[in-house]
Coordinates of C-alpha atoms in Angstrom, one line a residue:
Chain A
X1 CA -28.2 14.0 25.2
X2 CA -28.1 15.8 21.8
X3 CA -24.6 14.5 21.2
X4 CA -25.9 11.0 21.8
X5 CA -28.8 11.5 19.5
X6 CA -26.5 12.8 16.7
X7 CA -24.2 9.8 17.2
X8 CA -27.2 7.4 16.9
X9 CA -28.3 9.2 13.7
X10 CA -24.8 8.8 12.2
X11 CA -24.7 5.1 12.9
X12 CA -28.2 4.7 11.4
X13 CA -27.1 6.6 8.3
X14 CA -24.3 4.0 7.9
X15 CA -26.9 1.2 8.2
X16 CA -29.0 3.0 5.6
X17 CA -26.0 3.3 3.3
X18 CA -25.5 -0.5 3.1
X19 CA -29.2 -1.6 3.4
X20 CA -30.3 -0.7 -0.1
X21 CA -27.5 -2.7 -1.7
X22 CA -28.6 -5.7 0.3
X23 CA -32.2 -5.1 -0.8
X24 CA -31.0 -4.8 -4.4
X25 CA -29.1 -8.1 -4.0
X26 CA -32.3 -9.8 -3.0
X27 CA -34.2 -8.2 -5.8
X28 CA -36.4 -6.0 -3.6
X29 CA -35.5 -2.6 -5.1
X30 CA -34.0 -1.1 -8.3
X31 CA -30.4 0.1 -8.7
X32 CA -31.5 3.8 -9.2
X33 CA -33.2 3.7 -5.8
X34 CA -30.0 2.3 -4.3
X35 CA -28.0 5.2 -5.7
X36 CA -30.5 7.8 -4.3
X37 CA -30.7 6.3 -0.9
X38 CA -26.9 5.9 -0.7
X39 CA -26.5 9.6 -1.6
X40 CA -28.9 10.7 1.2
X41 CA -27.2 8.3 3.7
X42 CA -23.8 9.8 2.6
X43 CA -24.9 13.3 3.3
X44 CA -26.4 12.3 6.6
X45 CA -23.2 10.5 7.7
X46 CA -20.9 13.3 6.9
X47 CA -23.0 15.9 8.6
X48 CA -23.7 13.9 11.8
X49 CA -20.3 12.2 12.0
X50 CA -18.5 15.6 11.6
X51 CA -20.6 16.9 14.4
X52 CA -19.8 14.2 16.9
X53 CA -16.2 13.7 15.8
X54 CA -15.6 17.4 16.3
X55 CA -17.4 17.3 19.7
X56 CA -15.2 14.3 20.7
X57 CA -12.0 16.2 19.8
X58 CA -13.2 19.3 21.7
Chain B
X1 CA -2.5 5.6 9.6
X2 CA 0.8 7.2 10.1
X3 CA -0.8 10.7 10.0
X4 CA -3.2 9.7 12.7
X5 CA -0.3 8.2 14.7
X6 CA 1.7 11.3 14.1
X7 CA -1.1 13.6 15.3
X8 CA -1.4 11.5 18.4
X9 CA 2.3 11.6 19.0
X10 CA 2.3 15.3 18.6
X11 CA 0.0 15.7 21.6
X12 CA 2.5 13.8 23.7
X13 CA 5.7 14.9 22.1
X14 CA 7.3 13.7 18.8
X15 CA 9.9 11.4 20.5
X16 CA 11.8 11.6 17.3
X17 CA 15.1 11.1 18.9
X18 CA 14.2 9.3 22.1
X19 CA 12.4 6.2 23.3
X20 CA 8.6 6.5 23.5
X21 CA 7.9 6.8 27.3
X22 CA 5.4 4.5 29.0
X23 CA 2.7 7.1 29.4
X24 CA 2.6 7.7 25.6
X25 CA 1.9 4.1 24.7
X26 CA -1.3 3.3 22.9
X27 CA -3.9 0.5 23.3
X28 CA -4.8 -2.3 20.9
X29 CA -8.0 -0.6 19.7
X30 CA -6.0 2.5 18.5
X31 CA -4.1 0.3 16.2
X32 CA -7.2 -1.4 14.8
X33 CA -8.7 1.9 13.7
X34 CA -5.4 3.1 12.3
X35 CA -4.7 0.0 10.2
X36 CA -8.3 -0.3 9.0
X37 CA -8.3 3.3 7.8
X38 CA -4.8 3.2 6.2
X39 CA -5.4 0.2 4.0
X40 CA -8.7 1.1 2.5
X41 CA -7.3 3.6 -0.1
X42 CA -7.9 4.8 -3.6
X43 CA -5.4 2.4 -5.0
X44 CA -7.5 -0.6 -3.9
X45 CA -9.9 0.4 -6.7
X46 CA -7.0 -0.2 -9.2
X47 CA -5.5 -3.4 -7.7
X48 CA -8.8 -5.4 -7.6
X49 CA -9.5 -4.9 -11.3
X50 CA -5.8 -5.5 -12.2
X51 CA -6.1 -9.0 -10.7
X52 CA -9.0 -9.7 -13.1
X53 CA -7.0 -8.3 -16.0
X54 CA -4.2 -10.7 -14.9
X55 CA -6.6 -13.6 -15.5
X56 CA -6.8 -14.8 -11.9
X57 CA -9.2 -17.6 -11.0
X58 CA -11.6 -17.5 -8.0
X59 CA -9.7 -20.1 -6.0
X60 CA -6.3 -18.5 -6.6
X61 CA -7.7 -15.1 -5.7
X62 CA -9.5 -16.0 -2.5
X63 CA -7.0 -18.5 -1.1
X64 CA -4.1 -16.3 -2.3
X65 CA -5.5 -13.3 -0.5
X66 CA -6.3 -15.3 2.7
X67 CA -2.7 -16.7 2.9
X68 CA -0.9 -13.6 1.7
X69 CA -2.6 -11.3 4.0
X70 CA -2.0 -13.7 6.9
X71 CA 1.7 -13.7 6.0
X72 CA 1.7 -9.8 6.0
X73 CA 0.1 -9.8 9.5
X74 CA 2.7 -12.3 10.7
X75 CA 5.5 -10.2 9.3
X76 CA 4.2 -7.2 11.2
X77 CA 3.9 -9.3 14.4
X78 CA 7.1 -11.2 14.3
X79 CA 9.5 -9.1 12.3
X80 CA 8.6 -5.4 12.9
X81 CA 6.7 -5.3 16.2
X82 CA 9.2 -7.1 18.4
X83 CA 12.0 -4.6 17.4
X84 CA 9.6 -1.7 17.6
X85 CA 8.4 -2.4 21.1
X86 CA 11.9 -3.1 22.4
X87 CA 13.8 -0.1 20.9
X88 CA 10.7 2.2 20.8
X89 CA 12.5 4.4 18.2
X90 CA 11.4 5.9 14.9
X91 CA 12.6 4.0 11.8
X92 CA 14.8 7.0 10.8
X93 CA 16.5 7.3 14.2
X94 CA 17.0 3.5 14.4
X95 CA 18.4 3.5 10.9
X96 CA 20.7 6.5 11.7
X97 CA 22.3 4.6 14.6
X98 CA 23.0 1.6 12.3
X99 CA 23.7 3.4 8.9
X100 CA 24.8 6.9 9.7
X101 CA 23.2 10.2 8.8
X102 CA 24.3 10.3 5.1
X103 CA 23.1 6.8 4.3
X104 CA 19.7 7.6 6.0
X105 CA 19.6 10.7 3.7
X106 CA 19.9 8.3 0.7
X107 CA 17.2 6.1 2.1
X108 CA 15.0 9.2 2.5
X109 CA 15.6 10.1 -1.1
X110 CA 14.5 6.6 -2.3
X111 CA 11.5 6.6 0.1
X112 CA 10.5 10.2 -1.0
X113 CA 10.7 9.3 -4.7
X114 CA 8.6 6.2 -4.3
X115 CA 6.0 8.1 -2.2
X116 CA 5.8 10.7 -5.0
X117 CA 5.0 8.0 -7.6
X118 CA 2.5 6.3 -5.2
X119 CA 0.8 9.6 -4.6
X120 CA 0.7 10.1 -8.4
X121 CA -1.2 6.8 -8.8
X122 CA -3.7 8.0 -6.1
X123 CA -4.2 11.3 -8.0
X124 CA -4.8 9.3 -11.2
X125 CA -7.5 7.3 -9.4
X126 CA -9.2 10.5 -8.2
X127 CA -8.9 12.1 -11.6
X128 CA -10.9 9.3 -13.2
X129 CA -13.9 10.5 -11.3
X130 CA -13.7 13.9 -13.1
X131 CA -14.0 12.0 -16.4
X132 CA -17.5 11.0 -15.5
X133 CA -18.6 14.6 -15.3
X134 CA -16.5 16.2 -18.0
X135 CA -16.5 13.3 -20.5
X136 CA -12.9 13.7 -21.7
X137 CA -11.0 10.7 -23.1
X138 CA -9.4 8.7 -20.3
X139 CA -6.4 6.4 -20.5
X140 CA -6.7 2.7 -21.3
X141 CA -5.2 -0.3 -19.6
X142 CA -2.0 -0.4 -21.7
X143 CA -1.6 3.4 -22.1
X144 CA 1.7 4.7 -20.8
X145 CA 1.4 8.4 -21.6
X146 CA -1.4 11.0 -21.1
X147 CA -3.9 10.5 -24.0
X148 CA -5.9 13.8 -23.9
X149 CA -5.7 17.4 -22.9
X150 CA -8.8 16.8 -20.7
X151 CA -7.0 14.1 -18.8
X152 CA -3.9 16.3 -18.2
X153 CA -6.1 19.2 -17.0
X154 CA -8.1 16.9 -14.7
X155 CA -4.9 15.4 -13.1
X156 CA -3.4 18.9 -12.8
X157 CA -6.6 20.2 -11.1
X158 CA -6.8 17.3 -8.6
X159 CA -3.0 17.2 -8.0
X160 CA -2.8 21.0 -7.4
X161 CA -5.6 20.9 -4.9
X162 CA -4.1 17.9 -3.0
X163 CA -0.7 19.5 -3.0
X164 CA -1.8 22.9 -1.8
X165 CA -3.8 21.2 1.0
X166 CA -0.9 19.0 1.9
X167 CA 1.5 22.0 2.0
X168 CA -0.8 23.9 4.4
X169 CA -0.7 20.9 6.7
X170 CA -2.5 17.6 6.4
X171 CA -4.1 17.6 9.8
X172 CA -7.6 18.7 8.7
X173 CA -7.5 16.1 5.9
X174 CA -6.4 13.5 8.4
X175 CA -9.5 14.4 10.5
X176 CA -11.7 14.2 7.4
X177 CA -10.1 10.8 6.6
X178 CA -11.0 9.5 10.0
X179 CA -14.6 10.5 9.4
X180 CA -14.7 9.1 5.9
X181 CA -13.1 5.8 6.7
X182 CA -16.2 3.8 8.0
X183 CA -18.3 5.3 5.2
X184 CA -15.7 4.4 2.6
X185 CA -15.4 0.8 3.8
X186 CA -19.2 0.3 3.4
X187 CA -19.2 1.9 -0.1
X188 CA -16.5 -0.5 -1.1
X189 CA -18.8 -3.3 0.2
X190 CA -21.7 -1.9 -1.8
X191 CA -19.6 -2.1 -5.0
X192 CA -19.2 -5.8 -4.4
X193 CA -22.9 -6.4 -3.6
X194 CA -24.2 -4.4 -6.5
X195 CA -21.6 -6.1 -8.9
X196 CA -22.6 -9.5 -7.6
X197 CA -26.3 -8.9 -8.2
X198 CA -25.6 -7.6 -11.7
X199 CA -23.6 -10.7 -12.4
X200 CA -26.5 -12.9 -11.1
X201 CA -29.0 -11.1 -13.3
X202 CA -26.9 -11.0 -16.5
X203 CA -25.8 -14.7 -16.2
X204 CA -29.3 -15.9 -15.1
X205 CA -27.6 -17.9 -12.3
X206 CA -29.9 -19.3 -9.6
X207 CA -28.1 -18.8 -6.2
X208 CA -29.6 -21.0 -3.6
X209 CA -26.6 -21.8 -1.5
X210 CA -22.9 -21.1 -1.1
X211 CA -22.0 -23.8 -3.7
X212 CA -24.0 -21.9 -6.3
X213 CA -22.3 -18.7 -5.4
X214 CA -18.9 -20.3 -5.7
X215 CA -19.8 -21.7 -9.1
X216 CA -20.8 -18.2 -10.2
X217 CA -17.5 -16.8 -8.9
X218 CA -15.6 -19.6 -10.7
X219 CA -17.4 -19.5 -14.1
X220 CA -18.4 -15.9 -14.5
X221 CA -16.4 -13.5 -12.3
X222 CA -12.9 -14.8 -11.8
X223 CA -12.7 -17.3 -14.7
X224 CA -9.0 -17.7 -14.8
X225 CA -7.5 -18.3 -18.2
X226 CA -5.4 -16.0 -20.2
X227 CA -4.6 -12.5 -19.0
X228 CA -5.6 -9.5 -21.0
X229 CA -3.0 -8.2 -23.5
X230 CA 0.0 -6.7 -21.9
X231 CA -0.7 -8.2 -18.5
X232 CA 1.2 -11.0 -16.6
X233 CA -0.8 -14.1 -15.7
X234 CA -1.6 -14.3 -12.0
X235 CA -1.7 -17.6 -10.2
X236 CA -2.2 -18.4 -6.5
X237 CA 1.5 -17.7 -5.9
X238 CA 1.3 -14.3 -7.5
X239 CA -1.8 -13.3 -5.5
X240 CA -0.2 -14.6 -2.3
X241 CA 3.1 -13.0 -2.7
X242 CA 1.6 -9.7 -3.9
X243 CA -0.8 -9.4 -0.9
X244 CA 2.1 -10.3 1.4
X245 CA 4.7 -8.0 -0.1
X246 CA 2.5 -5.0 -1.2
X247 CA 3.2 -3.4 2.2
X248 CA 6.6 -4.9 2.4
X249 CA 8.2 -1.5 3.0
X250 CA 6.1 -1.2 6.1
X251 CA 6.5 -4.7 7.8
X252 CA 9.6 -6.4 6.4
X253 CA 11.1 -3.1 5.4
X254 CA 10.5 -1.8 9.0
X255 CA 8.8 1.5 8.1
X256 CA 6.2 0.7 10.8
X257 CA 8.8 0.8 13.5
X258 CA 7.7 4.4 13.8
X259 CA 4.1 3.4 14.4
X260 CA 4.4 0.2 16.4
X261 CA 6.9 1.8 18.9
X262 CA 3.8 3.2 20.5
X263 CA 2.3 -0.4 21.1
X264 CA 2.4 -1.7 24.6
X265 CA 2.9 -5.3 23.4
X266 CA 4.3 -6.8 20.2
X267 CA 1.0 -8.7 19.5
X268 CA -0.8 -5.4 19.0
X269 CA 0.6 -5.6 15.5
X270 CA -2.1 -8.2 14.9
X271 CA -4.4 -5.2 14.5
X272 CA -2.9 -5.0 11.0
X273 CA -5.3 -7.8 10.2
X274 CA -8.1 -5.2 10.3
X275 CA -6.4 -3.3 7.4
X276 CA -5.5 -6.4 5.5
X277 CA -8.9 -8.2 5.5
X278 CA -10.9 -5.0 5.0
X279 CA -8.8 -3.2 2.5
X280 CA -6.7 -6.0 0.9
X281 CA -9.4 -8.7 0.9
X282 CA -12.9 -7.2 0.9
X283 CA -12.1 -4.0 -1.0
X284 CA -9.9 -5.8 -3.6
X285 CA -12.5 -8.5 -4.2
X286 CA -15.4 -5.9 -4.5
X287 CA -13.5 -3.7 -6.9
X288 CA -12.5 -6.7 -9.0
X289 CA -16.2 -7.7 -9.2
X290 CA -17.0 -4.3 -10.8
X291 CA -14.3 -4.7 -13.4
X292 CA -15.2 -8.3 -14.1
X293 CA -18.8 -7.2 -14.7
X294 CA -17.6 -4.5 -17.1
X295 CA -15.6 -7.1 -19.1
X296 CA -18.5 -9.5 -19.0
X297 CA -20.8 -6.9 -20.6
X298 CA -18.2 -5.7 -23.1
X299 CA -15.0 -7.7 -23.4
X300 CA -13.6 -4.9 -25.6
X301 CA -13.8 -2.4 -22.7
X302 CA -10.6 -3.2 -20.8
X303 CA -10.2 0.2 -19.3
X304 CA -9.5 0.2 -15.5
X305 CA -11.2 3.4 -14.6
X306 CA -12.4 3.5 -11.0
X307 CA -14.5 6.7 -11.5
X308 CA -16.9 5.3 -14.2
X309 CA -17.0 1.9 -12.6
X310 CA -18.0 3.3 -9.2
X311 CA -20.5 5.7 -10.7
X312 CA -22.3 2.9 -12.5
X313 CA -22.5 0.8 -9.3
X314 CA -23.3 3.4 -6.7
X315 CA -24.0 6.7 -8.4
X316 CA -22.8 9.9 -6.9
X317 CA -21.9 8.3 -3.6
X318 CA -19.6 5.9 -5.5
X319 CA -18.0 8.7 -7.4
X320 CA -17.4 10.6 -4.1
X321 CA -15.9 7.5 -2.7
X322 CA -13.3 7.4 -5.5
X323 CA -12.4 11.1 -5.0
X324 CA -12.3 10.8 -1.2
X325 CA -10.3 7.5 -1.3
X326 CA -7.7 9.0 -3.6
X327 CA -7.5 12.3 -1.9
X328 CA -7.3 11.2 1.7
X329 CA -4.5 8.8 0.9
X330 CA -2.6 11.0 -1.6
X331 CA -2.6 13.9 0.8
X332 CA -0.6 12.3 3.6
X333 CA 1.6 10.5 1.1
X334 CA 2.6 13.8 -0.5
X335 CA 3.2 15.2 3.0
X336 CA 5.4 12.2 4.0
X337 CA 7.3 12.5 0.7
X338 CA 7.8 16.2 1.5
X339 CA 9.1 15.4 5.0
X340 CA 11.5 12.8 3.5
X341 CA 12.9 15.4 1.0
X342 CA 13.0 18.1 3.7
X343 CA 15.2 15.8 5.8
X344 CA 17.7 15.9 3.0
X345 CA 17.5 19.7 2.8
X346 CA 16.6 20.7 6.3
X347 CA 17.0 24.5 5.7
X348 CA 14.4 24.5 2.9
X349 CA 10.9 25.7 3.7
X350 CA 8.5 22.8 4.3
X351 CA 5.7 24.5 2.5
X352 CA 7.8 24.9 -0.7
X353 CA 9.2 21.4 -0.4
X354 CA 5.7 19.9 -0.1
X355 CA 4.4 21.9 -3.0
X356 CA 7.3 20.8 -5.2
X357 CA 6.8 17.2 -4.1
X358 CA 3.1 17.6 -5.0
X359 CA 4.1 18.9 -8.4
X360 CA 6.2 15.9 -9.0
X361 CA 3.4 13.6 -7.9
X362 CA 1.0 15.4 -10.1
X363 CA 3.2 15.1 -13.2
X364 CA 3.7 11.4 -12.3
X365 CA -0.1 11.0 -12.0
X366 CA -0.6 12.3 -15.6
X367 CA 1.2 9.2 -16.8
X368 CA -1.2 6.3 -16.5
X369 CA 1.6 3.8 -16.7
X370 CA 2.1 4.0 -12.9
X371 CA -1.5 3.3 -12.0
X372 CA -2.1 0.8 -14.8
X373 CA 1.1 -1.1 -13.8
X374 CA 0.4 -0.6 -10.1
X375 CA 0.9 -4.3 -9.3
X376 CA 4.5 -4.2 -10.6
X377 CA 5.2 -0.7 -9.2
X378 CA 4.1 -1.8 -5.7
X379 CA 6.4 -4.8 -5.9
X380 CA 9.3 -2.6 -6.9
X381 CA 8.5 -0.2 -4.0
X382 CA 8.7 -3.1 -1.6
X383 CA 11.9 -4.5 -3.2
X384 CA 13.7 -1.2 -3.0
X385 CA 13.3 -0.7 0.7
X386 CA 13.3 -4.3 1.8
X387 CA 17.1 -4.7 2.2
X388 CA 17.2 -2.0 4.9
X389 CA 14.6 -4.0 6.8
X390 CA 16.9 -7.0 6.6
X391 CA 19.8 -4.8 7.9
X392 CA 17.8 -3.6 10.9
X393 CA 16.6 -7.2 11.7
X394 CA 20.2 -8.6 11.5
X395 CA 21.6 -5.6 13.4
X396 CA 19.1 -6.0 16.2
X397 CA 19.0 -9.8 16.7
X398 CA 22.0 -11.4 15.1
X399 CA 25.0 -9.2 14.7
X400 CA 26.3 -9.5 18.3
X401 CA 26.2 -13.3 18.0
X402 CA 28.8 -13.0 15.3
X403 CA 31.0 -10.9 17.6
X404 CA 30.2 -7.7 15.7
X405 CA 29.0 -4.3 16.8
X406 CA 25.3 -3.3 16.5
X407 CA 24.4 0.3 15.8
X408 CA 27.8 0.6 14.3
X409 CA 27.4 4.2 12.9
X410 CA 26.6 5.5 16.3
X411 CA 29.4 3.5 17.9
X412 CA 32.0 4.5 15.4
X413 CA 30.6 8.0 14.7
X414 CA 30.5 7.2 11.0
X415 CA 28.0 9.0 8.8
X416 CA 27.9 6.3 6.1
X417 CA 28.0 2.6 7.0
X418 CA 29.4 1.0 3.9
X419 CA 28.5 -2.5 5.0
X420 CA 24.8 -1.5 5.2
X421 CA 25.0 0.5 2.0
X422 CA 26.7 -2.3 0.0
X423 CA 24.2 -4.8 1.4
X424 CA 21.4 -2.6 0.1
X425 CA 23.0 -1.8 -3.3
X426 CA 24.3 -5.3 -4.1
X427 CA 20.9 -6.9 -3.1
X428 CA 19.1 -4.5 -5.4
X429 CA 21.5 -5.3 -8.2
X430 CA 21.1 -9.0 -7.7
X431 CA 17.3 -8.7 -7.5
X432 CA 17.3 -6.6 -10.7
X433 CA 19.5 -9.1 -12.5
X434 CA 17.2 -12.0 -11.5
X435 CA 14.1 -10.1 -12.7
X436 CA 15.8 -9.1 -16.0
X437 CA 17.6 -12.5 -16.5
X438 CA 15.7 -13.4 -19.6
X439 CA 16.3 -10.1 -21.2
X440 CA 20.0 -10.1 -20.3
X441 CA 20.6 -13.6 -21.7
X442 CA 18.6 -12.8 -24.8
X443 CA 20.8 -9.7 -25.2
X444 CA 24.0 -11.6 -24.7
X445 CA 22.8 -14.1 -27.4
X446 CA 22.0 -11.2 -29.7
X447 CA 25.4 -9.6 -29.4
X448 CA 27.1 -13.0 -29.9
X449 CA 28.5 -13.5 -26.4
X450 CA 26.3 -16.5 -25.8
X451 CA 24.8 -19.0 -28.1
X452 CA 21.4 -20.6 -27.6
X453 CA 21.7 -24.1 -26.1
X454 CA 19.9 -26.5 -23.7
X455 CA 22.1 -25.3 -20.8
X456 CA 21.5 -21.6 -21.5
X457 CA 17.7 -22.3 -21.8
X458 CA 17.8 -24.1 -18.5
X459 CA 19.7 -21.3 -16.8
X460 CA 17.3 -18.7 -18.2
X461 CA 14.3 -20.7 -17.0
X462 CA 15.8 -21.4 -13.6
X463 CA 17.2 -18.0 -12.7
X464 CA 14.5 -15.7 -14.0
X465 CA 12.5 -14.5 -11.0
X466 CA 9.4 -12.4 -11.5
X467 CA 9.3 -9.1 -9.6
X468 CA 6.5 -10.3 -7.3
X469 CA 8.7 -13.1 -5.9
X470 CA 12.2 -11.7 -5.9
X471 CA 12.0 -9.9 -2.6
X472 CA 11.9 -13.2 -0.7
X473 CA 15.4 -14.4 -1.7
X474 CA 16.4 -10.7 -1.7
X475 CA 15.8 -10.4 2.1
X476 CA 18.1 -13.4 2.8
X477 CA 20.7 -12.0 0.4
X478 CA 20.7 -8.7 2.2
X479 CA 20.9 -10.3 5.6
X480 CA 23.9 -12.5 4.7
X481 CA 25.6 -9.7 2.9
X482 CA 25.3 -7.3 5.8
X483 CA 26.9 -9.8 8.2
X484 CA 29.7 -10.7 5.7
X485 CA 30.4 -7.1 4.8
X486 CA 30.3 -6.0 8.5
X487 CA 33.1 -8.6 9.2
X488 CA 35.3 -6.8 6.7
X489 CA 34.1 -3.2 7.4
X490 CA 34.2 -3.3 11.2
X491 CA 37.6 -5.0 11.2
X492 CA 39.1 -2.6 8.8
X493 CA 37.8 0.6 10.4
X494 CA 38.0 -0.2 14.1
X495 CA 40.5 -2.9 14.5
X496 CA 41.5 -1.7 18.0
X497 CA 38.0 -1.8 19.5
X498 CA 37.0 -5.2 18.1
X499 CA 37.1 -8.3 20.3

């Protein structure tokens, strides 16, 4: 259950990684905001993906 | 990809000198992941901008990439995979049967040297990210030598780190590369989206439909026209042949026999399309948008520096992408180069060989000439190993039809198949002469052996072939040479067993 949850979070973080660039393209947010959100999504992806990749290997 | 493949094969045995058994074969999805990860590398951040520097137009770029990448996929499917799935041997074992151990050693040396330079360019890419933090002068588009102490120290730091990690074993980095791959692909896409928006803003273009977008691409991003100083003009044909041949060593050159021997069916090689259209289409286009925007804002700023470009577009995440993309691809490349060299000196410690290999790659990375001339270097890499691909193809499919022996080195217990070696060397010589034809004729005129005339001009025009195209005739030259030389070689050395 927890593994499933972490997996979902990791996929959401990838969606959040790309979403601000799309919003920027349509003029909804500024570039500085894109950069901050991307950094947060990056951290989230590497933490969660490492967890479920490691679990998968184990 | 090979490192992932290798790690999978390790679980089931290496099968280095035997056919891959049925229970070790892999599914189609395995190959999609492998190819997509392999071809989204740090060097994509150099290649995309270099297309813009070469004055490519939007039509030539997009159509050239679509056609060229399709040709690459077809080469994997119809040249490499059918042999791989029938013989199910590694490239090196297959080559050893045809060429003999000593010629394979020479092949390993050539392969290892090229891997070193390729890894050097990946280290160069990663080092440009350090320049954003430490503000040292970084090399320009036409720089051949290191231009600052800061640059040398940055490359040394990155190169040492990568080499040490590779020497300790690349498996942990390979795992990290698997995790980073989906993230990296999306960051590449972000580069394109952000660059596109910046272009729309700065050019005050109104994008209401696809036609408007195409007009923006044509008139603002990839305008065509003259290339930047010191660059070769790229047309549709250049883009098409470059994208087809940039992995020539792998498909036409048959390096991926080692990978595709695990495929259940030859058509699994179509999974390479995932790598081509993600890495060699989307990533190149996105990276080129960033560089085109940089030129649009300041035409004087021609520097191709992935670090600063990525930082401006995506901040720290972009910078991390440059480091990770360079690192995760340089690491296995150094490891593979180390393995190639170790095969030449089997008694040498692998740790030391990999460290020494990393040191060579690091020194190479200090010279920006390799990264800045990456388009030409990649074409040379393909050309160098292509003749052996032709030898394998002919040996597998055609040679028996001419009444000759396939796998001749194994059959005759020779350690150096001169027919294959001469096919390789002569092809490379002919290709080099064709590429250098203009310089050779000009030199002959200069020393008085030739005089300028209409015929000489025609000859120079007709027989000068750019490095990007020469591997196509080169393949046929190698194939014909191998058959012709085998007639002589096999008759001379084993007259009693022929016929």
